[in-house]
CSV table of C-alpha atoms in Angstrom, one decimal:
chain,number,residue,atom,x,y,z
A,154,MET,CA,84.5,11.2,1.3
A,155,ALA,CA,81.8,13.6,0.1
A,156,ALA,CA,79.3,10.7,0.0
A,157,GLY,CA,80.2,9.7,3.6
A,158,SER,CA,79.6,13.3,4.8
A,159,PHE,CA,76.3,13.4,3.0
A,160,LEU,CA,75.2,10.1,4.6
A,161,LEU,CA,76.2,11.4,8.0
A,162,LEU,CA,74.1,14.5,7.5
A,163,LEU,CA,71.1,12.3,6.6
A,164,LEU,CA,71.6,10.2,9.7
A,165,LEU,CA,72.2,13.0,12.1
A,166,PRO,CA,68.6,13.9,12.8
A,167,TRP,CA,67.8,10.2,13.4
A,168,LEU,CA,70.8,9.9,15.8
A,169,VAL,CA,69.7,12.9,17.8
A,170,THR,CA,66.1,11.6,18.0
A,171,SER,CA,67.2,8.1,19.1
A,172,SER,CA,69.5,9.4,21.8
A,173,HIS,CA,66.7,11.4,23.3
A,174,SER,CA,64.6,8.9,25.2
A,175,PRO,CA,61.0,10.2,25.8
A,176,PRO,CA,60.0,10.4,29.4
A,177,GLY,CA,57.1,8.5,30.8
A,178,CYS,CA,56.7,11.2,33.5
A,179,LYS,CA,57.7,14.9,33.5
A,180,ILE,CA,57.6,17.5,36.2
A,181,ARG,CA,57.8,21.2,35.7
A,182,ILE,CA,58.4,23.6,38.6
A,183,THR,CA,57.5,27.2,37.8
A,184,SER,CA,58.6,30.6,39.3
A,185,LYS,CA,55.5,30.5,41.5
A,186,GLY,CA,56.7,27.2,43.0
A,187,LEU,CA,60.1,28.6,43.4
A,188,ASP,CA,58.7,31.5,45.5
A,189,LEU,CA,57.3,29.0,47.9
A,190,VAL,CA,60.6,27.1,48.0
A,191,LYS,CA,62.4,30.4,48.7
A,192,GLN,CA,60.3,31.1,51.8
A,193,GLU,CA,61.1,27.7,53.3
A,194,GLY,CA,64.7,27.9,52.1
A,195,LEU,CA,65.1,31.3,53.8
A,196,ARG,CA,64.1,29.9,57.1
A,197,PHE,CA,66.5,27.1,56.6
A,198,VAL,CA,69.4,29.5,55.8
A,199,GLU,CA,68.6,31.6,58.9
A,200,GLN,CA,68.9,28.5,61.0
A,201,GLU,CA,72.2,27.5,59.4
A,202,LEU,CA,73.7,31.0,59.8
A,203,GLN,CA,72.7,31.1,63.4
A,204,ASN,CA,74.9,28.0,63.9
A,205,ILE,CA,78.0,29.6,62.4
A,206,THR,CA,81.2,28.8,64.4
A,207,VAL,CA,83.7,31.6,64.5
A,208,SER,CA,87.2,31.0,65.6
A,209,ASP,CA,88.7,32.8,68.7
A,210,LEU,CA,90.4,36.1,68.0
A,211,HIS,CA,93.4,37.1,70.0
A,212,GLY,CA,96.3,39.5,69.6
A,213,LYS,CA,98.6,42.0,71.1
A,214,GLU,CA,99.1,45.8,70.7
A,215,GLY,CA,102.0,47.0,72.8
A,216,GLN,CA,101.1,46.2,76.4
A,217,PHE,CA,97.5,45.3,75.5
A,218,HIS,CA,96.6,41.6,75.2
A,219,TYR,CA,93.1,40.8,74.0
A,220,ASN,CA,91.2,37.6,73.4
A,221,ILE,CA,87.7,37.3,71.8
A,222,SER,CA,85.9,33.9,72.3
A,223,GLN,CA,82.5,32.2,72.4
A,224,VAL,CA,81.2,34.1,69.4
A,225,LYS,CA,77.4,33.5,69.1
A,226,VAL,CA,74.9,34.7,66.5
A,227,MET,CA,72.0,36.3,68.3
A,228,ASP,CA,69.8,37.6,65.5
A,229,LEU,CA,69.6,37.8,61.7
A,230,GLN,CA,67.7,40.1,59.5
A,231,LEU,CA,67.5,38.8,56.0
A,232,ALA,CA,65.0,41.3,54.6
A,233,LEU,CA,66.0,41.3,50.9
A,234,SER,CA,66.4,37.8,49.3
A,235,ASP,CA,65.9,36.4,45.8
A,236,LEU,CA,65.8,32.9,44.4
A,237,HIS,CA,65.5,32.5,40.6
A,238,PHE,CA,66.3,30.1,37.8
A,239,GLN,CA,69.4,30.6,35.7
A,240,PRO,CA,69.7,28.6,32.4
A,241,GLN,CA,70.9,26.0,31.8
A,242,GLN,CA,71.1,24.1,35.1
A,243,HIS,CA,71.3,26.6,38.0
A,244,LEU,CA,69.4,28.2,40.8
A,245,VAL,CA,70.7,31.5,42.1
A,246,PHE,CA,70.1,32.6,45.7
A,247,ASN,CA,70.9,36.1,46.7
A,248,ILE,CA,70.7,37.9,50.1
A,249,SER,CA,71.2,41.7,50.1
A,250,ASN,CA,71.8,44.2,52.8
A,251,ALA,CA,71.3,41.7,55.6
A,252,SER,CA,72.4,42.2,59.2
A,253,ILE,CA,73.8,39.8,61.8
A,254,SER,CA,73.9,40.5,65.5
A,255,LEU,CA,76.6,38.9,67.5
A,256,ARG,CA,77.7,38.5,71.1
A,257,PHE,CA,81.1,37.3,72.2
A,258,ARG,CA,83.3,37.1,75.3
A,259,ARG,CA,86.1,39.6,75.8
A,260,GLN,CA,89.3,39.3,77.9
A,261,LEU,CA,91.8,42.1,78.2
A,262,LEU,CA,95.1,42.4,80.0
A,263,TYR,CA,96.8,45.8,80.2
A,264,TRP,CA,99.8,45.9,82.6
A,265,PHE,CA,98.2,44.8,85.9
A,266,PHE,CA,94.6,45.5,84.8
A,267,TYR,CA,92.5,42.5,83.8
A,268,ASP,CA,89.0,42.9,82.3
A,269,ILE,CA,86.4,40.3,81.3
A,270,GLY,CA,82.9,40.6,80.0
A,271,SER,CA,80.8,40.4,76.8
A,272,ILE,CA,80.5,42.5,73.7
A,273,ASN,CA,77.5,43.0,71.4
A,274,ALA,CA,78.3,43.6,67.8
A,275,SER,CA,76.4,43.9,64.5
A,276,ALA,CA,77.5,43.1,60.9
A,277,ASP,CA,75.6,45.3,58.5
A,278,GLY,CA,75.4,45.3,54.7
A,279,VAL,CA,75.8,41.6,54.5
A,280,HIS,CA,75.7,40.4,50.9
A,281,ILE,CA,75.6,36.7,49.9
A,282,HIS,CA,75.5,35.4,46.3
A,283,THR,CA,75.2,31.6,45.8
A,284,VAL,CA,74.7,29.7,42.6
A,285,LEU,CA,73.6,26.0,42.9
A,286,GLN,CA,74.3,23.7,40.0
A,287,LEU,CA,71.6,20.9,39.6
A,288,ALA,CA,72.4,17.6,37.9
A,289,LYS,CA,71.5,14.0,37.6
A,290,ASP,CA,73.7,11.7,39.7
A,291,GLU,CA,74.6,8.1,38.9
A,292,ALA,CA,71.5,6.7,40.5
A,293,GLY,CA,69.3,9.0,38.4
A,294,ARG,CA,68.4,11.3,41.3
A,295,LEU,CA,68.3,15.1,41.2
A,296,LYS,CA,71.2,16.5,43.2
A,297,ILE,CA,73.0,19.8,43.9
A,298,SER,CA,76.3,18.9,42.2
A,299,ASN,CA,78.2,22.1,42.9
A,300,ILE,CA,77.9,25.5,44.6
A,301,THR,CA,79.7,28.8,44.1
A,302,CYS,CA,79.4,31.3,46.9
A,303,ASN,CA,80.6,34.9,47.6
A,304,ALA,CA,79.9,36.7,50.9
A,305,SER,CA,80.9,40.2,52.1
A,306,ILE,CA,80.2,42.4,55.0
A,307,ALA,CA,80.1,46.2,54.4
A,308,ARG,CA,80.2,47.4,58.0
A,309,MET,CA,80.7,46.0,61.5
A,310,HIS,CA,80.1,47.8,64.8
A,311,ALA,CA,80.8,46.8,68.4
A,312,GLY,CA,79.5,48.2,71.6
A,313,PHE,CA,81.9,48.2,74.6
A,314,SER,CA,81.2,48.7,78.3
A,315,GLY,CA,83.1,48.1,81.5
A,316,THR,CA,86.2,49.5,83.3
A,317,LEU,CA,88.4,49.5,80.2
A,318,ARG,CA,85.8,50.7,77.7
A,319,LYS,CA,88.1,53.4,76.4
A,320,VAL,CA,90.8,50.9,75.9
A,321,TYR,CA,88.5,48.7,73.9
A,322,GLU,CA,87.4,51.6,71.8
A,323,PHE,CA,91.0,52.2,71.0
A,324,LEU,CA,91.4,48.6,70.0
A,325,SER,CA,88.1,48.4,68.3
A,326,THR,CA,89.6,48.8,64.9
A,327,PHE,CA,91.7,45.6,65.3
A,328,ILE,CA,88.9,43.6,66.9
A,329,VAL,CA,86.2,44.6,64.5
A,330,THR,CA,88.3,44.2,61.5
A,331,GLY,CA,89.4,40.7,62.7
A,332,MET,CA,85.8,39.7,63.5
A,333,ARG,CA,84.5,41.0,60.2
A,334,PHE,CA,87.1,38.9,58.4
A,335,LEU,CA,86.4,35.7,60.4
A,336,LEU,CA,82.6,36.0,60.1
A,337,SER,CA,82.7,36.6,56.3
A,338,GLN,CA,85.0,33.5,56.0
A,339,GLN,CA,82.5,31.3,57.7
A,340,ILE,CA,79.3,32.2,55.8
A,341,CYS,CA,80.1,30.4,52.5
A,342,PRO,CA,81.4,27.1,54.1
A,343,SER,CA,78.2,27.0,56.2
A,344,LEU,CA,76.0,27.4,53.1
A,345,GLU,CA,78.1,24.9,51.1
A,346,HIS,CA,77.6,22.3,53.8
A,347,ALA,CA,73.9,23.1,54.0
A,348,SER,CA,73.5,22.6,50.2
A,349,LEU,CA,75.8,19.8,49.3
A,350,VAL,CA,75.1,17.7,52.4
A,351,LEU,CA,71.8,18.7,54.1
A,352,LEU,CA,69.7,19.7,51.1
A,353,ASN,CA,70.9,16.7,49.2
A,354,SER,CA,69.8,14.6,52.0
A,355,VAL,CA,66.3,16.0,51.4
A,356,LEU,CA,66.5,15.2,47.7
A,357,ASP,CA,67.5,11.6,48.8
A,358,THR,CA,63.9,11.2,50.0
A,359,VAL,CA,62.6,11.4,46.4
A,360,PRO,CA,61.6,7.9,45.3
A,361,VAL,CA,63.8,6.8,42.4
A,362,ARG,CA,63.3,3.0,42.2
A,363,ASN,CA,61.0,1.4,44.6
A,364,TYR,CA,58.2,-1.2,45.0
A,365,VAL,CA,54.6,-0.3,44.5
A,366,ASP,CA,53.2,-3.5,45.9
A,367,GLU,CA,54.1,-7.2,46.1
A,368,HIS,CA,53.9,-7.6,42.3
A,369,ILE,CA,55.4,-4.5,40.6
A,370,GLY,CA,57.8,-1.6,41.1
A,371,ILE,CA,58.5,1.7,39.4
A,372,ASP,CA,61.6,3.5,38.1
A,373,TYR,CA,61.5,7.3,38.6
A,374,SER,CA,65.2,7.8,37.7
A,375,LEU,CA,66.0,10.9,35.7
A,376,LEU,CA,66.8,10.4,32.0
A,377,ARG,CA,69.0,13.5,31.8
A,378,ASP,CA,70.1,16.7,33.7
A,379,PRO,CA,67.3,19.1,34.5
A,380,ALA,CA,66.5,21.7,31.9
A,381,VAL,CA,66.3,25.2,33.4
A,382,SER,CA,64.9,28.3,31.6
A,383,ALA,CA,64.3,31.8,33.0
A,384,ASP,CA,60.9,30.8,34.4
A,385,THR,CA,60.8,27.0,34.7
A,386,LEU,CA,62.7,23.8,35.7
A,387,ASP,CA,61.8,20.7,33.8
A,388,LEU,CA,62.7,17.1,35.0
A,389,ASP,CA,62.3,14.1,32.7
A,390,PHE,CA,61.8,10.8,34.5
A,391,LYS,CA,61.7,7.3,33.1
A,392,GLY,CA,58.3,6.7,34.6
A,393,VAL,CA,58.3,3.0,33.9
A,394,PHE,CA,56.9,0.1,35.9
A,395,PHE,CA,58.5,-3.3,36.1
A,396,PRO,CA,57.5,-6.8,37.4
A,397,ARG,CA,59.4,-7.5,40.6
A,398,ALA,CA,60.2,-11.0,39.4
A,399,ARG,CA,62.0,-9.5,36.4
A,400,GLU,CA,63.3,-6.1,37.6
A,401,ASN,CA,65.5,-5.5,34.6
A,402,GLN,CA,62.6,-5.9,32.1
A,403,GLU,CA,61.3,-2.7,30.7
A,404,LEU,CA,58.7,-1.9,28.1
A,405,GLU,CA,60.0,0.1,25.1
A,406,ASN,CA,58.6,3.6,25.0
A,407,HIS,CA,56.9,4.5,21.7
A,408,ALA,CA,54.4,6.9,23.2
A,409,VAL,CA,54.0,10.7,22.6
A,410,GLU,CA,56.4,12.7,24.7
A,411,PRO,CA,54.5,15.0,27.2
A,412,VAL,CA,54.7,18.7,26.5
A,413,ILE,CA,54.0,21.1,29.3
A,414,LYS,CA,53.3,24.7,28.2
A,415,GLU,CA,51.4,26.0,31.2
A,416,THR,CA,53.1,28.1,34.0
A,417,GLU,CA,50.1,29.4,36.0
A,418,ARG,CA,50.4,26.8,38.8
A,419,MET,CA,53.4,26.1,41.1
A,420,VAL,CA,54.0,22.6,39.6
A,421,TYR,CA,52.9,20.5,36.7
A,422,VAL,CA,53.2,16.7,36.4
A,423,ALA,CA,52.7,15.0,33.0
A,424,PHE,CA,52.1,11.3,32.4
A,425,SER,CA,52.2,9.8,28.9
A,426,GLU,CA,50.3,6.7,27.8
A,427,TYR,CA,53.5,4.8,28.3
A,428,PHE,CA,53.4,5.4,32.0
A,429,PHE,CA,50.1,3.6,32.3
A,430,ASP,CA,50.8,1.0,29.7
A,431,SER,CA,54.0,-0.1,31.5
A,432,ALA,CA,52.0,-0.5,34.7
A,433,MET,CA,49.5,-2.8,33.0
A,434,HIS,CA,52.3,-4.6,31.2
A,435,ALA,CA,54.2,-5.2,34.5
A,436,TYR,CA,51.0,-6.6,36.1
A,437,PHE,CA,50.4,-8.8,33.1
A,438,GLN,CA,54.0,-10.1,33.2
A,439,ALA,CA,53.6,-10.7,37.0
A,440,GLY,CA,50.6,-13.0,36.1
A,441,VAL,CA,48.1,-11.3,38.4
A,442,LEU,CA,45.6,-10.2,35.8
A,443,ALA,CA,43.4,-13.2,36.3
A,444,ILE,CA,40.6,-14.2,38.7
A,445,GLU,CA,38.9,-17.5,39.4
A,446,LEU,CA,35.3,-18.0,40.8
A,447,GLU,CA,34.2,-21.5,41.8
A,448,GLY,CA,31.2,-22.9,43.6
A,449,GLU,CA,29.5,-20.5,46.0
A,450,LYS,CA,31.6,-17.6,44.7
A,451,VAL,CA,29.7,-17.7,41.4
A,452,PRO,CA,26.6,-15.4,41.7
A,453,LYS,CA,23.5,-17.5,42.0
A,454,ASP,CA,21.6,-15.8,39.2
A,455,LEU,CA,24.5,-16.2,36.9
A,456,GLU,CA,24.9,-19.9,37.8
A,457,VAL,CA,21.3,-20.6,37.0
A,458,LEU,CA,21.6,-18.9,33.6
A,459,LEU,CA,24.8,-20.7,32.8
A,460,ARG,CA,23.3,-24.1,33.7
A,461,ALA,CA,20.3,-23.3,31.5
A,462,THR,CA,22.5,-22.1,28.6
A,463,PHE,CA,24.6,-25.3,28.7
A,464,PHE,CA,21.8,-27.6,29.9
A,465,GLY,CA,22.1,-30.1,27.0
A,466,THR,CA,25.8,-30.4,27.4
A,467,ILE,CA,25.6,-30.8,31.2
A,468,PHE,CA,22.7,-33.3,30.9
A,469,MET,CA,24.7,-35.5,28.6
A,470,MET,CA,27.5,-35.5,31.2
A,471,SER,CA,25.5,-37.2,34.0
A,472,PRO,CA,26.4,-37.8,36.9
A,473,ALA,CA,28.2,-34.4,36.7
A,474,VAL,CA,24.9,-32.5,36.5
A,475,ASP,CA,25.2,-31.1,40.1
A,476,ALA,CA,29.0,-30.4,39.9
A,477,PRO,CA,30.1,-26.9,40.9
A,478,LEU,CA,30.8,-24.4,38.2
A,479,ARG,CA,34.2,-22.7,37.7
A,480,LEU,CA,34.7,-19.4,35.9
A,481,VAL,CA,38.3,-18.4,35.0
A,482,LEU,CA,38.7,-14.9,33.7
A,483,GLN,CA,42.2,-14.1,32.4
A,484,VAL,CA,43.6,-11.2,30.5
A,485,SER,CA,45.1,-12.5,27.2
A,486,ALA,CA,47.3,-9.5,26.4
A,487,PRO,CA,48.7,-6.4,28.2
A,488,PRO,CA,45.9,-3.8,28.4
A,489,ARG,CA,46.4,-0.6,26.5
A,490,CYS,CA,45.7,3.0,27.6
A,491,VAL,CA,44.5,5.7,25.2
A,492,ILE,CA,44.5,9.3,26.4
A,493,LYS,CA,42.5,11.9,24.4
A,494,PRO,CA,41.4,15.4,25.3
A,495,SER,CA,37.9,13.9,25.8
A,496,GLY,CA,39.0,11.4,28.4
A,497,THR,CA,41.2,8.4,29.2
A,498,SER,CA,40.2,4.8,28.4
A,499,VAL,CA,41.7,1.3,28.8
A,500,SER,CA,41.2,-1.5,26.3
A,501,VAL,CA,41.3,-5.0,27.7
A,502,SER,CA,41.2,-8.4,25.8
A,503,ALA,CA,40.5,-11.5,27.9
A,504,PHE,CA,39.1,-15.0,27.7
A,505,LEU,CA,36.6,-16.6,30.0
A,506,ASN,CA,36.6,-20.4,30.5
A,507,ILE,CA,33.5,-22.0,32.0
A,508,SER,CA,33.9,-25.5,33.4
A,509,LEU,CA,32.3,-28.0,35.6
A,510,VAL,CA,34.5,-29.4,38.4
A,511,PRO,CA,33.1,-32.8,39.6
A,512,PRO,CA,34.6,-33.8,43.0
A,513,GLY,CA,37.6,-36.1,42.5
A,514,ARG,CA,37.4,-35.9,38.7
A,515,PRO,CA,39.1,-33.7,36.1
A,516,ALA,CA,37.3,-30.4,35.2
A,517,VAL,CA,35.1,-30.5,32.1
A,518,GLN,CA,35.2,-27.3,30.0
A,519,LEU,CA,31.8,-26.1,28.9
A,520,SER,CA,32.9,-23.1,26.9
A,521,SER,CA,35.8,-20.8,26.2
A,522,MET,CA,34.8,-17.3,25.1
A,523,ALA,CA,36.8,-14.2,24.2
A,524,MET,CA,36.0,-10.9,25.8
A,525,GLU,CA,36.7,-7.3,24.7
A,526,THR,CA,36.1,-4.5,27.2
A,527,LYS,CA,36.7,-0.8,27.3
A,528,LEU,CA,37.1,0.9,30.6
A,529,SER,CA,36.9,4.6,31.3
A,530,ALA,CA,39.6,5.8,33.7
A,531,ARG,CA,39.4,8.8,36.0
A,532,VAL,CA,42.9,9.9,37.0
A,533,PHE,CA,43.2,12.0,40.1
A,534,LEU,CA,45.7,13.1,42.7
A,535,GLN,CA,45.4,12.7,46.4
A,536,GLY,CA,48.3,13.9,48.5
A,537,LYS,CA,51.3,12.7,46.6
A,538,ALA,CA,49.6,9.6,45.3
A,539,LEU,CA,48.4,9.3,41.7
A,540,ARG,CA,45.2,7.2,41.7
A,541,VAL,CA,43.0,5.7,39.0
A,542,GLN,CA,39.2,4.8,39.2
A,543,LEU,CA,38.0,2.5,36.5
A,544,ASP,CA,34.5,2.0,35.2
A,545,LEU,CA,33.2,-0.5,32.7
A,546,ARG,CA,32.0,1.3,29.6
A,547,ARG,CA,31.8,-1.4,26.8
A,548,PHE,CA,31.6,-5.1,26.9
A,549,ARG,CA,31.4,-7.8,24.3
A,550,ILE,CA,31.8,-11.6,24.3
A,551,TYR,CA,32.1,-14.0,21.4
A,552,SER,CA,33.0,-17.6,20.9
A,553,LYS,CA,36.4,-18.6,19.7
A,554,GLN,CA,34.8,-21.7,18.1
A,555,SER,CA,32.1,-20.5,15.8
A,556,ALA,CA,29.7,-17.7,15.0
A,557,LEU,CA,26.7,-19.9,15.9
A,558,GLU,CA,28.0,-20.4,19.4
A,559,SER,CA,28.6,-16.6,19.6
A,560,LEU,CA,24.9,-16.1,18.9
A,561,ALA,CA,24.0,-18.7,21.5
A,562,LEU,CA,26.2,-16.8,24.1
A,563,PHE,CA,24.4,-13.5,23.4
A,564,SER,CA,22.1,-14.0,26.3
A,565,LEU,CA,25.1,-14.2,28.6
A,566,GLN,CA,26.4,-10.8,27.7
A,567,GLY,CA,24.2,-8.8,30.2
A,568,PRO,CA,24.7,-11.1,33.2
A,569,LEU,CA,28.5,-11.3,32.6
A,570,LYS,CA,28.7,-7.5,32.3
A,571,THR,CA,26.9,-7.3,35.7
A,572,LEU,CA,29.4,-9.8,37.1
A,573,LEU,CA,32.2,-7.6,36.0
A,574,GLN,CA,30.6,-4.5,37.4
A,575,LEU,CA,29.7,-6.0,40.8
A,576,THR,CA,32.5,-8.5,41.4
A,577,ILE,CA,35.6,-7.8,39.2
A,578,MET,CA,35.7,-4.0,39.0
A,579,PRO,CA,35.7,-3.5,42.8
A,580,LEU,CA,38.6,-5.9,43.1
A,581,ILE,CA,40.6,-3.9,40.4
A,582,ASN,CA,39.8,-0.5,41.9
A,583,GLU,CA,40.8,-1.8,45.4
A,584,ARG,CA,44.2,-2.6,43.9
A,585,THR,CA,44.5,0.8,42.3
A,586,LYS,CA,43.2,2.6,45.4
A,587,LYS,CA,46.6,2.9,47.0
A,588,GLY,CA,48.0,4.7,44.0
A,589,VAL,CA,51.6,5.5,43.0
A,590,GLN,CA,53.7,8.2,44.7
A,591,ILE,CA,54.8,11.1,42.6
A,592,PRO,CA,58.6,11.8,42.9
A,593,LEU,CA,58.5,14.8,45.3
A,594,PRO,CA,60.7,15.2,48.4
A,595,GLU,CA,59.3,14.2,51.8
A,596,GLY,CA,57.4,17.1,53.5
A,597,MET,CA,56.2,18.6,50.2
A,598,ASP,CA,52.6,17.9,49.1
A,599,PHE,CA,50.2,19.0,46.3
A,600,THR,CA,47.1,21.2,46.8
A,601,ARG,CA,44.3,22.4,44.4
A,602,GLU,CA,45.0,19.7,41.8
A,603,VAL,CA,43.5,20.0,38.3
A,604,VAL,CA,43.8,17.1,35.8
A,605,THR,CA,43.8,18.0,32.1
A,606,ASN,CA,43.8,15.5,29.2
A,607,HIS,CA,45.8,16.0,26.0
A,608,ALA,CA,46.5,13.9,23.0
A,609,GLY,CA,48.7,11.0,24.3
A,610,PHE,CA,49.3,12.4,27.8
A,611,LEU,CA,47.7,14.1,30.7
A,612,THR,CA,48.9,16.8,33.1
A,613,VAL,CA,48.2,17.5,36.7
A,614,GLY,CA,48.6,21.1,37.7
A,615,ALA,CA,48.8,21.9,41.4
A,616,ASP,CA,50.2,24.2,44.0
A,617,LEU,CA,52.7,23.1,46.6
A,618,HIS,CA,52.5,23.0,50.3
A,619,PHE,CA,55.2,22.2,52.9
A,620,SER,CA,53.7,19.8,55.4
A,621,LYS,CA,57.1,19.4,57.0
A,622,GLY,CA,59.9,22.0,57.2
A,623,LEU,CA,63.3,21.3,55.7
A,624,ARG,CA,64.9,21.1,59.1
A,625,GLU,CA,62.4,18.5,60.3
A,626,VAL,CA,63.1,16.3,57.3
A,627,ILE,CA,66.9,16.7,57.6
A,628,GLU,CA,66.8,15.8,61.3
A,629,LYS,CA,64.7,12.8,60.6
A,630,TYR,CA,67.3,11.3,58.2
A,631,ARG,CA,70.4,12.6,59.8
A,632,PRO,CA,72.6,9.6,60.7
A,633,GLY,CA,72.8,9.1,64.5
A,634,PRO,CA,76.1,8.7,66.4
A,635,THR,CA,77.7,5.3,65.9
A,636,ALA,CA,79.1,3.3,68.8
A,637,PRO,CA,82.9,2.5,68.8
A,638,ALA,CA,83.8,-0.9,67.5
A,639,TYR,CA,85.8,-1.6,70.7
A,640,PRO,CA,85.3,-0.2,74.2
A,641,SER,CA,87.9,2.3,75.4
A,642,PRO,CA,90.3,0.8,78.0
A,643,GLN,CA,89.8,3.8,80.3
A,644,PRO,CA,86.7,5.9,80.9
A,645,THR,CA,86.6,9.3,79.3
A,646,GLU,CA,85.2,12.4,80.8
A,647,PRO,CA,81.6,13.2,79.6
A,648,SER,CA,81.5,15.8,76.8
A,649,THR,CA,79.6,19.0,77.3
A,650,ASP,CA,78.8,19.2,73.6
A,651,PRO,CA,75.1,18.5,72.7
A,652,HIS,CA,74.4,15.3,70.8
A,653,PRO,CA,71.7,14.8,68.2
A,654,LEU,CA,68.6,13.0,69.5
């Protein structure tokens, strides 16, 4: 028993480490970013509270019968508000000492006197305390999983006018008390709907698993629930690419886990070597890391040099002397990315087959050579797209047959490097030009981006900008009215309620 306990203690650190999958992509939102979110969120809360629906209030006191209806919020003053992180998974939103101006319709019957009109009222000392719990849902998307809310109104005043003003003042205690209760009961349900339904619909716009192009896709699902400290919110994403032909295939992550220590910017996004390696591995698995040049597509200067290099072989193959040349360049293994504080590089191993293709006859291989290249990579952010610009830094070719042939191919090194720079690299950079979207909600963009390299990962620090308001995004994705499955047997009267566009 003691030996088993000792063995368990030895295995415990390994079990903890193995259960913690390192993220390929990590996002940190700081308190500065939360301040910007608060500004947009406050406008959204104002819009939601203006749409509060308060039930009619009616009652009787002796011979007085009163009815209050058509309650409408006219104005809100939310001067004091606060949005902050609360460990371990929460956001806290507080509104203090706010005021709400109302207008409603009054109806009063006293004996034979009947009065009708409107009343202006104000609720002062409104306090709202909400706590939003953040979690990862089954699809791996960040969601508001729960909300707790408390609302109170310290004071409420109503201004009366008209023939029976004195009567209303007499009844004001009953009316104001009732309205204060009904209004306070509607605040939290309104905010709960706004959070669990409307704000979650905005979070639904974050890409989780989508296609990058016709060859590969990316998985941005969360690995675990968000980690919230007093100043930051950290999100760990898989950040793994996959070939579309084999969507369940994933590259195992052995890279260094990104560590974000900075808090000066509103948001930080970190990418490990695994993020880039999985993209190149997915392209390799998709079979697109190859290019073929034949006939007129082969640069003329290079063709002349190749024919001179293999003159003897071609001459002995007469009548195939004038046959077109074919160059097939194909990556032989998934490229690897290395991120250092000094920069980012990509190592590529490939082979180049040079052949003659006589019309109507099988191709004749002249040479098969191995290539090793090292590319420098400039990673930058544009909008919400992460892009990579590649440049050829080192290039070497050698024969897979013998050292003597490698020596004979030395004269081809310069022209082939030029071929790569002028023909192949533009094609690769055109493919990476589109970039990959970073998992942010629609309507939120980056500004003032700064890329910093570390050992094994890089970070992009940026500020945030709302290009669209929360309301605009919500209305865009709000489901429209659905038509009935079967027509009604009798026509119904048109409704006076507004319908969403």
